[in-house]
Every structure is written in C-alpha cells, then in structure tokens.
Amino acid sequence: MASAPAAANRIELEIGGMTCASCAMRIEKKLNELEGVTASVNYATEKARIDAPDGIDPAELIAVVERTGYTAALPKAAEPEADEEDRPDPELTSLRNRLIASVVLSIPVIAMSMVPALQIDYWQWLSLALAWPVVLWAAWPFHKAAFQNLRHGAATMDTLVSVGTLAAFAWSIYALFWGTAGTPGMKHPFELTVEPSDGASNLYLEVAAGVTMFLLSGRYFEKRSKRRAGAALRALLEMGAKDVAVLRNGAETRVPIAQLAVGDEFVVRPGEKLAADGVIVSGTSAIDASMLTGESVPVEVAEGDPVTGATVNAGGRLVVRATRVGADTQLAQMARLVEEAQSGKAEVQRLADRVSGIFVPVVIAIAVGTLGFWLGAGFPAATAFTAAVAVLIIACPCALGLATPTALLVGTGRGAQMGVLIKGPEVLESTRKVDTIVLDKTGTVTTGKMTLVDTVAADGVDEAELLRLAGAIEHASEHPVAQAIAKGAAEAGPLPAVEDFQNVEGKGVQGVVEGHYVVVGRAGLLEDWTLELDPALAEAKAAAEAEGKTAVAVAWDGEARGVLVVADTVKPTSREAVAQFKAIGLTPVLLTGDNRAVAERIGAEVGIDEVIAEVLPADKVAAVDRLQRQGKVVAMVGDGVNDAAALAKADLGLAMGTGTDVAIEAADITLVRGDLRGAADAIRLSRRTLGTIKGNLFWAFAYNVAAIPLAALGLLNPMLAGAAMAFSSVFVVGNSLRLRSFKSRSL
C-alpha cells in the first residue's frame, strides 16, 4: 500500500462493543481495506487512530465499524471541570449488576449440584429456577458477542462460553422435561466412574451458571480498569489555570481561561499558575517549572524571558503577554503526547484469547464430528447428542475463567500490601521481557526537594553563626532555595527575628539580624555592595556549581562571610534499588530535564553508567522511543507531569505514588511508598503473577484437552465431569494463593 498522502488527516474514533483483542484486529482490518486509510485500533483504550485522505467523511469510517458489528463515535469535546470518575458508565453498571445477580444465584446451584446432602426433593427444579436468569440474562454479553462473531465468520472465547453454557443449559432442560432428571428425589451420586450414558438423567446447570459467574467477574474488573485509560489526559487538562487576570484598558479583569487570546497581557501574582505560554512584559521572579520540566531549582526570569503555562510563580508580580493559548500551549501538547503514546501501545491480548482462535473451532468441529460418528455408527440419537454436548460442556472454560482473575486478584492484593498497585492483566505481560529501566531523576532517584547540603565559612567565621544569621533572613523569603536554607538552619537551633527585610528581585534578600546588616543571595547582590568572595569561598562556590548544586553567598557588616550550598539530594534507598535492578537483569538509565553536571553526579552516586540529561518532555518520549527502536524493552519510572507521556510510551510505566496524579494515571504500576526499591519488587511480583497465570492456563487447557476424548467416546459420567472441573478450579485457586508468600527485598 502506498504511504498516506501529505494532506492526510488524523481522525480518532471511540469504539464500543469490543470484548477481546480479536475484535480490535477485525475492526482494524476492515478500516485498512479502505483506500488510503491506515488504522490502528487499541483494545485497551477502546480507540481507533485513523490516518485518512484529506476530505474523507468520518461518518464513512463510523459506518464501516458499525457494519463490522461494533459502535463508533467521534470523541466528545474535553470538559476539564467535569468529574469523569463520578459519571455513570452504562456498560460498567450493566456488568456489575449481571455479576452480582450471577454470584447470588449461581452459588446455591453449584452447592446443590456438588454436595449430595443438599439435594432435597425437587432440588433440580430449584436449580433450574436459579440458573436460567444467569444463563440467559447475566451471560447475555457473551451470547451477543458470539452472535456478532458468527455473523463475521469468527470464533473467540465468547463463542466457546456462549455455546458451552447454552449447550449445558439446553441439555439440562431436555433431561428435566423429557428425561429422568426431573424425577422427585433424584440424586447426583458421587460416583467417580467412567461409563457410557444416554444423558437423560444428567444435569449441567452448575456448569452453565458457574462459568458465567467466573467469566463475568473477570470481564467486570477488566472493564473497570480500562475505564481509567483517559484519566491521565483529564488530570493534565485540570493542571492549567481556570481563570486569568487580563489587563484591559489598564485595569485587571478576571476572565475564564477560554477567553484569553494571543497578544493579551495578563497578571500573575506570587503563588499563582501561569494561564498560558508567553513572554514577560514586566517584573522579575522565580518560576517553579518542576511539574513540567523536572528541573529541581526554580528558574529566575525577568522582562523578555519566555514562560510556560501551568508553571507556578514563586516570587514577585509578573505581567505576561500570551503567545500560545488553548490547544497550542505546551501543556496541551503534553496531553497529546500522552494520548498518542497510550494509543501507540501494542493491543492488549489476554493469554486465553491467544489460543482461542484455534481451540474454539477445533472443539466445535470435534463436537460435530462426535455427533456424526455416533449417529453413523447406528447408536440412538440420545446417545449421540449426549456425547456431542459432553464435548462442548467439558471444553467450556470453567477453570479458564478463574485462571487469570484469581492470580491477578491474589497478585495485586499482595502487591497492595507491599505498596505496589498493578492496574490490570495487560501490565503483567509487559514485565516479562523488560530489559532496560529508565529512571527519572527528580522525585524518583532524588527527593525532589532542595536541601542544605554544605556550609562553607570564611576564616574566622563561626559556622553556627553563619547558619543562624543567613537562616533567619532566608526564613522571611518565599523562594524555595531560601526555604531550604531556613529549614537547614532551623534544625541547628531557633532563628532570631529579622528587621528591615528587603527582597531584591532576582538577586537575593537583605535585612538586619541581631544588629548585623545581612546580605544573602547571588554573587551579583554582593557586588552591588562592592563585596567580593575571598579565593577560598569563590573556589567552594565554583566547585559546588560545577556539580550542579546551587551556591548562595552570605555577607554582613561589609564583608563576605561564607557560602551555603543547596541541592536536590539522593534518596537513601536509591543506590540499593539500582543494584536490585541489575540483579534481575535490567540496565538502568538516568533520564532528566536537569543539567548534565547534576545528572552525572547523581548517576555516579547511585551506580548508573548511562545518563541522558537536559531533555524536554517531548525529548523524554523520544528517548524512550529510541531505546525501543534499538530493540530494548523499556520500563520507565517517574513522578512528574513531564514524565507522563514517557510513562505511557514505555512498554511498562511505573509511577512514584508521592508524585503527581498525571504520572500515576499514565503509568501501569504505582509505587505507593515512593521508594524506588518498590520498582524492583513490582517487576518481580508482576513476573511471578504472570508465571502463575500461565501455569493456571496450562492446567485449565490441559484439563479440557485431556477430557475431550473421554467425552467424545461417551465415557463421561456427569459427577466425574463435575468433580474433575471442581478439582481443576481448586487447583487454579490454590496455585494462585501461592502468590501470597511473595516477599519484598526492600523490607
């Protein structure tokens, strides 16, 4: 197919009605059959990304999806103020109601069928009364999907579930009304014998109801997890300012952010978010851009400097001229990056679905072949139908329904106890082949907070006095660097009062403390007072800045007295975490928007050899993509808004629970404790859980495959089938419960 023309435009559709990855592939195939169209359908996010020739009508694309048996619609306009989490989801509500009903009705049916002591007179009719709503109403999503698949000549696990449950139910109806199963006082004796039967006394209501209950539980929890796919985008949109103080005719007028236009000048006071990207017209300040850039030190800005929307004004009053608003801002561009990264992930495919494409048609073919063989051999029709239906019933995935949900339930429960939150089954598959782990620096490897790390006093100056006087005057400032110094000084003792405090915009602070006129700030502030650092202090300042730290000069009474060094410090557990990554076969890479000197110092401190520094949010996505194109399977650990797109782009995204909601929502796994060692635990637990699911699936399928020949030969006693199915389910549950013994290496 020729590449799309330059005029091609991208159209996004929201897809409804998909039940497994094969549904996504079927829609994708139909869309790609259109001339000039390149489509990618993502089962996890329930979206289709379509590159189509310019001028194509989206209604034509929607019609193709609908003819394929699914629903499609153009995305609704974003509404940041709306609380999406509280909005009802009709599909999720319907699944929950069906699941509750199936649990309440199925458990008594299973108990009566498996425990002879509970089989009172007419118990079989009570079972029918309880089972029919489960099979016909609660299981309707499976029957509907199977019918849609049939219309398009396809078969999935839904097909097998629908055929198996309806076959079990239909044969039970036959046995009750036209056989001997409806006789008062009839028992299902617990006989583990293998002998031919005409099936007239066999009931399979517990199979039909139980399979429905188990698979509905898995479908419900999967749907609930997928509903959160758009939360990262909502969180990003909500980070921006909601209104803005625009200068109109010399007066401030507060208007909604939507009314801000390019060229408008607006006022930003200390502590407020910038409403849009722009250029400073007047004022000086420090801008805290850590949520967007990851840079731990606030950036000093003055007239003519560019600023970014959603960052926070940490200093003085600013007047900014808007240069980019709405969808053109960097925040909006980051939202698009997250969305594209999520949509670009490989389609989620449950392990059970991977074999269903072969397993389902083969089972149906065996059932038909069995029916034909018995009829052709001259046996009664009842015997032939018994054997054929037995094949469908024994192949119906009872243990298969438990294989993924139980392991996931136990594994995620154990993870939650350890402070590791795993979002869904698709996450586990991502951990299997991960060989590279990319670590954000600020807030992930480091604390993300400025800390006083060194005090250098001039000859003859008492270090405690230097800290006390500098800390006292910095305590009166709101600047993050000043607050770090004040906090460090306060730990050594109480701070004295300050008089005549003055904030010198962009340079530092000054005032009177204990009778001394104290000046604290940049070297430029000391130069205004014709003061210079002596060679030893100048060398200490230069050495600190060479390592990417922030050095603040202190002077009083007309003489430079010392230098205070502030930096973002490494978390105590980070070095151990990096060692654990290496132990499980991962190559750590440090990725940060901070300057190279800082990044290399931090990397050396924790044992990371590969460092990628001074990157913008879009560059972080590009860095992850570059590693993936090199053949690496990449996990990403981050905590900031600037990491969200990269977390979504990575094969496995892990967010620190101490970070922003945007990062947490974009990631696959959340580390509640904010301890980087939890990332190693998360990957080990995910791999162990995935291994358990695979083991469960193997035994579930092995049970089906081994029992199908017996069913085809007419040798399946219903109690034997029930006991074998129960044993298979118990085995799967027991195997899953072994995950509770998983131990963290961080404790």
XYZ file of C-alpha atoms in Angstrom, residues 97-738:
642
model
C -25.489 -5.817 38.026
C -25.094 -9.006 35.981
C -22.131 -10.090 38.113
C -23.976 -9.516 41.412
C -27.008 -11.430 40.179
C -24.889 -14.314 38.904
C -22.993 -14.617 42.201
C -26.191 -14.622 44.286
C -27.948 -17.168 42.054
C -25.044 -19.405 40.980
C -23.535 -20.287 44.355
C -26.644 -22.218 45.577
C -26.843 -24.039 42.211
C -23.192 -25.121 42.412
C -23.560 -26.159 46.053
C -26.648 -28.303 45.424
C -25.136 -29.954 42.357
C -21.830 -30.839 44.009
C -22.987 -31.794 47.525
C -25.471 -34.731 47.600
C -26.508 -33.850 51.177
C -28.067 -30.619 49.859
C -30.081 -32.402 47.176
C -33.564 -32.159 48.682
C -36.719 -33.253 46.848
C -37.174 -31.139 43.716
C -33.702 -29.590 44.167
C -33.185 -29.901 40.431
C -36.194 -27.676 39.711
C -34.953 -25.119 42.247
C -31.599 -25.187 40.447
C -33.354 -24.513 37.143
C -35.259 -21.559 38.644
C -31.985 -20.071 39.924
C -29.857 -20.876 36.871
C -31.987 -19.644 33.972
C -31.599 -15.879 34.747
C -27.827 -16.395 34.969
C -27.540 -18.279 31.671
C -29.987 -16.212 29.637
C -29.703 -12.713 31.159
C -26.399 -12.400 33.034
C -24.486 -14.147 30.242
C -26.109 -12.019 27.524
C -22.847 -10.096 26.737
C -21.203 -13.420 25.824
C -24.159 -14.556 23.702
C -24.329 -11.196 21.924
C -20.582 -11.228 21.165
C -20.786 -14.831 19.952
C -23.623 -13.904 17.571
C -21.629 -10.955 16.214
C -18.616 -13.219 15.723
C -20.801 -15.780 13.938
C -22.082 -13.130 11.527
C -18.490 -12.400 10.526
C -17.307 -15.992 10.439
C -15.069 -15.681 13.518
C -14.775 -17.535 16.827
C -13.373 -16.288 20.151
C -13.598 -17.330 23.777
C -17.010 -15.638 23.831
C -18.137 -18.180 21.231
C -16.995 -21.107 23.360
C -18.517 -19.647 26.527
C -21.838 -18.992 24.798
C -22.032 -22.364 23.039
C -20.884 -24.276 26.116
C -23.233 -22.597 28.603
C -26.239 -22.779 26.267
C -25.463 -26.425 25.457
C -25.215 -27.274 29.153
C -28.436 -25.408 29.883
C -30.311 -26.852 26.898
C -29.333 -30.428 27.735
C -30.353 -29.889 31.352
C -33.782 -28.728 30.118
C -34.024 -31.873 27.979
C -33.047 -34.103 30.909
C -35.566 -32.423 33.212
C -38.586 -32.413 30.894
C -38.010 -35.390 28.610
C -35.542 -37.485 30.571
C -35.431 -38.823 34.106
C -33.592 -35.923 35.788
C -36.869 -34.282 36.838
C -37.949 -37.241 38.975
C -38.627 -36.142 42.612
C -35.813 -37.216 44.894
C -33.327 -37.659 42.020
C -29.720 -37.540 43.198
C -26.404 -36.773 41.566
C -24.495 -39.613 43.238
C -20.823 -39.025 43.910
C -19.551 -41.816 41.650
C -16.162 -41.424 40.016
C -16.864 -43.973 37.292
C -16.330 -43.791 33.564
C -19.130 -45.456 31.591
C -21.389 -44.691 28.624
C -24.668 -42.881 29.374
C -27.663 -41.661 27.407
C -27.531 -38.384 29.387
C -31.256 -38.436 30.216
C -30.541 -38.057 33.971
C -27.577 -35.681 33.725
C -27.829 -32.010 34.763
C -25.218 -29.404 33.891
C -26.868 -26.334 35.372
C -23.957 -25.722 37.757
C -21.579 -25.668 34.788
C -23.672 -23.132 32.880
C -24.176 -20.846 35.899
C -20.659 -21.220 37.335
C -18.823 -20.474 34.102
C -20.970 -17.383 33.600
C -20.241 -16.141 37.130
C -16.483 -16.657 36.894
C -16.088 -15.055 33.482
C -18.339 -12.116 34.305
C -16.097 -11.330 37.272
C -13.043 -11.197 35.031
C -14.867 -9.091 32.423
C -16.120 -6.623 35.054
C -12.741 -5.998 36.684
C -11.087 -5.629 33.275
C -13.688 -3.078 32.174
C -13.342 -1.111 35.407
C -9.580 -0.910 34.929
C -9.888 0.178 31.287
C -12.313 2.954 32.231
C -9.408 4.852 33.774
C -7.478 4.966 30.498
C -8.357 8.641 29.938
C -7.654 9.813 33.484
C -4.117 10.968 32.654
C -5.441 13.294 29.976
C -8.105 14.699 32.288
C -5.516 15.274 35.009
C -3.247 17.090 32.558
C -6.045 19.385 31.411
C -7.019 20.128 35.004
C -3.476 21.263 35.862
C -3.866 24.501 33.929
C -5.257 27.715 35.413
C -9.047 28.006 35.338
C -9.207 31.806 35.069
C -6.824 34.691 34.436
C -6.419 38.384 35.355
C -6.244 40.072 31.929
C -5.113 43.699 31.566
C -7.775 45.564 29.588
C -7.580 49.384 29.308
C -5.069 49.437 32.146
C -7.362 47.564 34.555
C -7.312 43.923 35.657
C -10.330 41.878 34.576
C -10.600 38.253 35.691
C -11.999 36.096 32.893
C -12.247 32.335 32.186
C -9.119 30.895 30.598
C -11.041 30.188 27.363
C -11.397 33.943 26.777
C -7.638 34.583 26.823
C -6.312 35.379 23.327
C -2.839 35.554 21.823
C -1.407 39.038 22.454
C -3.374 39.626 25.671
C -1.358 40.751 28.684
C -2.202 39.102 31.994
C -1.055 39.430 35.597
C 0.441 36.575 37.611
C 0.820 37.077 41.365
C 3.107 35.045 43.674
C 1.774 31.518 44.123
C -0.452 31.641 41.028
C -0.204 29.413 37.956
C 0.600 30.975 34.610
C -2.506 30.835 32.438
C -0.710 30.358 29.092
C 2.673 30.281 27.400
C 4.057 33.781 26.939
C 6.787 36.379 27.353
C 7.329 38.508 30.463
C 6.485 42.167 29.828
C 7.419 43.446 33.286
C 8.563 42.105 36.644
C 11.121 39.597 37.877
C 10.518 36.367 39.725
C 11.445 32.717 40.186
C 9.311 30.233 38.239
C 8.783 26.751 39.661
C 8.603 24.638 36.491
C 9.364 21.305 38.158
C 5.947 19.850 37.318
C 6.661 20.316 33.618
C 10.435 20.129 33.234
C 11.616 18.145 36.251
C 14.155 20.895 36.997
C 14.506 20.951 40.774
C 15.771 24.553 41.040
C 13.289 27.387 40.300
C 14.237 29.396 37.228
C 14.910 33.121 37.651
C 13.049 35.130 34.995
C 12.891 38.793 34.037
C 11.495 41.033 31.306
C 11.747 39.406 27.865
C 12.078 35.812 29.143
C 9.670 33.149 27.856
C 7.464 31.341 30.385
C 5.243 28.266 30.173
C 1.616 27.854 31.146
C 0.742 25.789 34.263
C 4.080 26.614 35.923
C 3.947 28.445 39.253
C 5.133 31.965 40.008
C 7.213 31.525 43.170
C 8.351 35.148 43.516
C 7.169 38.624 42.533
C 4.315 40.043 40.439
C 4.617 39.430 36.698
C 2.886 40.818 33.641
C 2.968 38.307 30.774
C 1.978 38.637 27.112
C 0.297 35.441 25.876
C 1.982 33.871 22.846
C 0.256 30.451 22.828
C -3.158 29.670 24.294
C -5.576 26.751 24.454
C -4.590 23.737 22.379
C -1.289 25.356 21.321
C 0.248 25.525 24.816
C 2.975 23.178 25.960
C 0.537 21.641 28.481
C -1.924 20.793 25.691
C 0.903 19.398 23.583
C 1.925 17.156 26.504
C -1.667 15.916 26.743
C -1.482 14.942 23.074
C 1.846 13.189 23.707
C 0.291 11.090 26.487
C -2.707 10.228 24.319
C -0.579 9.243 21.330
C 1.774 7.204 23.498
C -1.146 5.297 25.050
C -2.767 4.695 21.670
C 0.531 3.509 20.230
C 0.876 0.621 22.651
C 0.543 -2.909 21.303
C -3.001 -4.210 21.566
C -3.751 -5.976 24.799
C -4.473 -9.647 24.273
C -5.399 -11.972 27.085
C -3.404 -15.154 27.146
C -6.593 -17.196 26.879
C -7.566 -15.380 23.689
C -4.248 -16.261 22.058
C -5.186 -19.896 21.747
C -8.924 -19.401 21.378
C -8.606 -18.780 17.656
C -7.535 -22.425 17.286
C -9.102 -24.031 20.357
C -12.692 -22.860 19.774
C -13.131 -24.001 16.142
C -11.411 -27.320 16.919
C -13.752 -28.022 19.855
C -16.838 -27.220 17.776
C -15.524 -29.410 14.963
C -14.904 -32.298 17.404
C -18.443 -31.926 18.799
C -19.962 -32.046 15.305
C -17.703 -34.954 14.361
C -18.690 -36.831 17.519
C -22.380 -36.378 16.728
C -21.886 -37.645 13.191
C -19.752 -40.598 14.306
C -22.274 -41.877 16.868
C -25.227 -41.427 14.503
C -23.283 -43.055 11.660
C -22.407 -45.993 13.890
C -26.107 -46.682 14.409
C -26.439 -45.547 18.035
C -29.613 -43.841 19.315
C -29.876 -40.096 18.799
C -29.941 -39.500 22.581
C -26.587 -41.245 22.989
C -25.088 -39.319 20.054
C -26.302 -35.966 21.367
C -25.098 -36.824 24.885
C -21.574 -37.384 23.620
C -21.591 -34.255 21.408
C -22.932 -31.996 24.138
C -20.463 -33.528 26.622
C -17.628 -32.372 24.352
C -18.939 -28.798 24.414
C -19.552 -28.889 28.167
C -16.192 -30.332 29.119
C -14.464 -27.809 26.832
C -16.324 -24.901 28.434
C -13.617 -22.996 30.320
C -14.612 -23.155 33.982
C -11.069 -23.225 35.369
C -10.089 -20.970 32.490
C -12.448 -18.350 33.882
C -10.592 -18.490 37.184
C -7.071 -18.705 35.756
C -6.473 -15.005 35.155
C -8.806 -13.313 37.705
C -7.680 -15.319 40.746
C -3.957 -14.961 40.059
C -4.468 -11.291 39.317
C -6.557 -10.825 42.454
C -4.011 -12.507 44.731
C -1.015 -10.955 42.968
C -2.402 -7.426 43.003
C -3.592 -7.897 46.589
C -0.117 -8.936 47.680
C 1.281 -6.010 45.718
C -1.057 -3.601 47.504
C 0.191 -4.895 50.860
C 3.711 -4.067 49.683
C 2.756 -0.646 48.305
C 2.661 -1.762 44.644
C -0.554 -1.083 42.718
C -0.890 -3.036 39.436
C -3.586 -1.729 37.096
C -4.563 -4.763 35.051
C -3.687 -8.063 33.387
C -2.100 -6.406 30.359
C 0.533 -4.863 32.650
C 1.890 -8.278 33.609
C 2.708 -9.165 30.020
C 4.827 -6.019 29.736
C 7.141 -7.089 32.573
C 8.147 -10.387 31.005
C 10.685 -9.078 28.515
C 11.694 -5.763 30.102
C 15.483 -5.442 29.927
C 16.031 -1.680 30.361
C 14.699 0.581 33.115
C 14.702 4.342 32.578
C 14.670 6.376 35.798
C 13.570 9.982 36.125
C 15.897 11.871 38.455
C 13.899 14.475 40.361
C 11.475 12.922 42.853
C 12.339 9.377 41.776
C 16.054 8.806 42.352
C 16.274 12.023 44.407
C 13.914 13.529 46.981
C 12.838 16.272 44.573
C 13.254 18.881 47.298
C 16.037 21.415 47.799
C 18.131 20.651 50.896
C 21.021 22.446 52.565
C 23.952 20.096 51.925
C 27.054 22.140 52.824
C 28.127 25.200 54.794
C 31.464 26.858 53.966
C 32.542 29.598 56.427
C 35.310 32.113 55.776
C 38.381 32.094 58.011
C 37.499 33.303 61.481
C 33.727 32.968 60.988
C 31.775 30.637 63.251
C 29.802 28.173 61.142
C 26.878 28.159 63.591
C 26.634 31.956 63.447
C 26.783 31.869 59.638
C 23.854 29.436 59.569
C 21.849 31.325 62.194
C 22.085 34.761 60.562
C 21.605 33.517 56.979
C 18.768 31.178 58.026
C 16.959 33.961 59.876
C 16.828 36.292 56.888
C 16.056 33.497 54.406
C 13.177 32.419 56.620
C 11.389 35.641 55.648
C 11.597 34.764 51.938
C 9.212 32.501 49.996
C 11.844 31.397 47.466
C 12.352 27.587 47.508
C 16.136 27.912 47.831
C 15.665 30.337 50.740
C 13.250 27.940 52.415
C 15.765 25.083 52.096
C 18.436 27.186 53.826
C 15.999 28.328 56.529
C 14.925 24.742 57.218
C 18.537 23.551 57.458
C 19.442 26.410 59.794
C 16.375 25.855 61.989
C 17.478 22.258 62.625
C 20.578 23.645 64.386
C 18.584 25.907 66.696
C 15.969 28.693 66.912
C 16.291 31.554 64.421
C 16.398 35.229 65.549
C 13.998 37.925 64.339
C 14.630 39.994 61.210
C 14.231 43.774 60.810
C 14.068 45.908 57.657
C 13.740 42.825 55.448
C 14.023 43.524 51.732
C 13.650 41.162 48.759
C 15.917 42.168 45.868
C 14.151 40.720 42.803
C 16.208 38.041 41.057
C 19.240 38.501 43.309
C 18.500 37.660 46.936
C 17.449 39.147 50.261
C 18.847 41.568 52.844
C 17.976 42.881 56.284
C 19.073 43.368 59.882
C 19.592 40.366 62.180
C 20.942 40.753 65.737
C 22.337 44.173 64.833
C 24.131 42.949 61.695
C 23.100 44.041 58.189
C 22.992 40.675 56.402
C 23.025 40.108 52.644
C 22.226 36.627 51.224
C 21.949 35.722 47.541
C 23.752 35.672 44.209
C 27.310 36.989 43.856
C 25.758 39.889 41.904
C 23.950 41.084 45.047
C 27.254 41.227 46.935
C 28.793 43.155 44.037
C 26.057 45.784 44.443
C 27.555 46.312 47.906
C 31.100 46.249 46.446
C 31.788 42.982 48.244
C 33.773 40.043 46.873
C 34.220 36.433 47.951
C 37.734 35.570 49.079
C 39.584 32.961 46.938
C 38.647 30.050 49.221
C 34.921 30.931 49.173
C 34.990 31.613 45.418
C 36.588 28.195 44.868
C 33.984 26.481 47.058
C 31.184 28.255 45.154
C 32.638 27.275 41.767
C 33.130 23.649 42.857
C 29.505 23.382 44.035
C 28.135 24.881 40.823
C 30.314 22.560 38.740
C 28.447 19.668 40.375
C 25.118 21.256 39.502
C 24.408 22.496 43.028
C 23.154 25.963 43.963
C 25.642 28.137 45.909
C 24.402 31.164 47.872
C 26.808 33.839 49.174
C 26.413 35.334 52.661
C 27.822 38.670 53.878
C 27.319 41.006 56.807
C 28.860 44.150 58.130
C 30.635 44.866 54.850
C 32.422 41.538 54.459
C 31.716 38.212 52.723
C 31.355 35.592 55.455
C 30.562 32.295 53.741
C 28.802 30.176 51.117
C 25.778 27.934 51.629
C 25.260 25.043 49.192
C 21.781 23.768 48.358
C 20.971 20.709 46.213
C 18.420 18.037 45.484
C 19.616 15.005 47.484
C 19.581 11.322 46.567
C 17.058 9.135 48.390
C 18.798 6.795 50.866
C 17.380 3.709 49.127
C 18.139 4.644 45.507
C 21.580 3.023 45.301
C 20.213 -0.255 46.682
C 17.317 -0.064 44.199
C 19.703 0.303 41.250
C 21.642 -2.731 42.486
C 18.366 -4.704 42.598
C 17.529 -3.689 39.032
C 20.881 -5.006 37.861
C 20.337 -8.221 39.844
C 17.109 -9.009 37.946
C 18.750 -8.337 34.594
C 17.753 -4.724 33.947
C 20.051 -1.996 32.604
C 19.356 1.297 34.444
C 19.328 4.598 32.523
C 19.019 8.028 34.206
C 16.768 10.420 32.249
C 16.228 14.009 33.394
C 15.432 17.551 32.347
C 18.096 18.772 34.785
C 21.544 19.884 33.630
C 24.217 17.338 32.733
C 26.507 18.116 35.675
C 23.754 17.347 38.171
C 22.649 14.232 36.286
C 26.131 12.739 36.040
C 26.823 13.411 39.719
C 23.580 11.696 40.746
C 24.230 8.813 38.320
C 27.686 8.196 39.739
C 26.329 8.338 43.290
C 23.730 5.587 42.714
C 25.689 3.428 40.260
C 24.096 4.332 36.902
C 26.502 4.497 33.956
C 24.151 5.713 31.194
C 22.814 9.255 31.699
C 20.510 11.264 29.393
C 20.216 14.883 30.584
C 18.726 18.270 29.644
C 15.664 16.806 27.906
C 12.226 18.347 27.426
C 9.032 16.281 27.942
C 8.821 15.519 24.218
C 12.502 14.520 24.270
C 11.773 12.044 27.069
C 9.264 10.303 24.815
C 11.816 10.374 22.005
C 14.500 8.910 24.293
C 12.219 6.012 25.263
C 11.269 5.512 21.617
C 14.946 5.499 20.607
C 15.716 2.767 23.131
C 12.748 0.738 21.872
C 13.896 1.087 18.264
C 17.265 -0.292 19.398
C 15.415 -3.483 20.312
C 15.161 -2.831 24.039
C 12.026 -3.459 26.070
C 11.765 -0.387 28.266
C 10.329 0.216 31.725
C 10.089 3.838 32.852
C 9.904 5.131 36.441
C 8.838 8.742 37.032
C 6.762 11.040 39.185
C 6.138 14.337 37.382
C 3.806 15.698 34.753
C 6.830 15.860 32.468
C 7.153 12.070 32.780
C 3.529 11.241 31.915
C 3.960 10.872 28.163
C 7.154 8.841 28.554
C 5.442 6.585 31.127
C 2.646 5.950 28.644
C 5.084 5.390 25.777
C 7.258 2.889 27.670
C 6.484 -0.826 27.496
C 5.974 -0.639 31.265
C 5.308 2.591 33.164
C 5.881 2.830 36.918
C 4.889 5.986 38.832
C 6.005 7.032 42.289
C 2.926 7.392 44.493
C 4.469 10.526 46.004
C 4.347 12.188 42.565
C 1.627 13.866 40.531
C -1.756 12.348 39.684
C -0.963 12.732 35.991
C 2.082 10.464 36.229
C 0.183 7.933 38.357
C -2.704 7.748 35.889
C -0.409 7.437 32.860
C 1.580 4.602 34.437
C 0.817 0.873 34.573
C 2.107 0.381 38.126
C 2.084 2.818 41.052
C 4.658 2.619 43.875
C 2.743 3.939 46.884
C 5.713 4.351 49.220
C 7.790 6.468 46.859
C 10.654 4.006 47.465
C 12.480 3.171 44.237
C 13.194 -0.342 45.533
C 9.474 -0.917 45.118
C 10.007 -0.803 41.338
C 12.204 -3.907 41.527
C 9.609 -5.607 43.746
C 6.859 -4.603 41.308
C 8.632 -6.144 38.331
C 9.478 -9.358 40.234
C 5.892 -9.660 41.526
C 4.432 -8.968 38.087
C 6.645 -11.620 36.509
C 5.711 -14.094 39.224
C 1.999 -13.323 38.777
C 2.281 -13.702 35.007
C 4.019 -17.056 35.515
C 1.184 -18.153 37.790
C -1.431 -17.123 35.208
C 0.428 -19.089 32.539
C 0.539 -22.125 34.830
C -3.167 -21.774 35.541
C -3.984 -21.509 31.847
C -1.867 -24.546 31.034
C -3.648 -26.738 33.569
C -7.057 -25.350 32.608
C -6.472 -26.155 28.943
C -4.772 -29.457 29.789
C -7.884 -30.480 31.710
C -10.094 -29.602 28.741
C -7.865 -31.306 26.192
C -7.496 -34.489 28.264
C -11.224 -34.771 28.962
C -12.475 -34.074 25.427
C -11.572 -37.564 24.098
C -13.445 -39.169 27.004
C -16.477 -37.004 26.238
C -16.303 -37.837 22.538
C -16.250 -41.556 23.402
C -19.359 -41.137 25.571
C -17.476 -42.113 28.725
C -18.124 -39.013 30.840
C -20.186 -39.558 33.969
C -21.644 -36.138 34.944
C -20.404 -36.403 38.526
C -16.939 -37.299 37.276
C -17.044 -34.287 34.966
C -18.247 -32.074 37.820
C -15.584 -33.393 40.207
C -12.840 -33.001 37.607
C -13.960 -29.473 36.861
C -14.086 -28.661 40.577
C -10.595 -30.116 41.062
C -9.327 -28.058 38.141
C -10.802 -24.912 39.661
C -9.466 -25.713 43.131
C -6.016 -26.340 41.660
C -6.080 -22.981 39.863
C -7.171 -21.148 43.018
C -4.574 -22.952 45.147
C -1.833 -22.178 42.658
C -2.848 -18.515 42.693
C -2.846 -18.372 46.502
C 0.863 -19.247 46.463
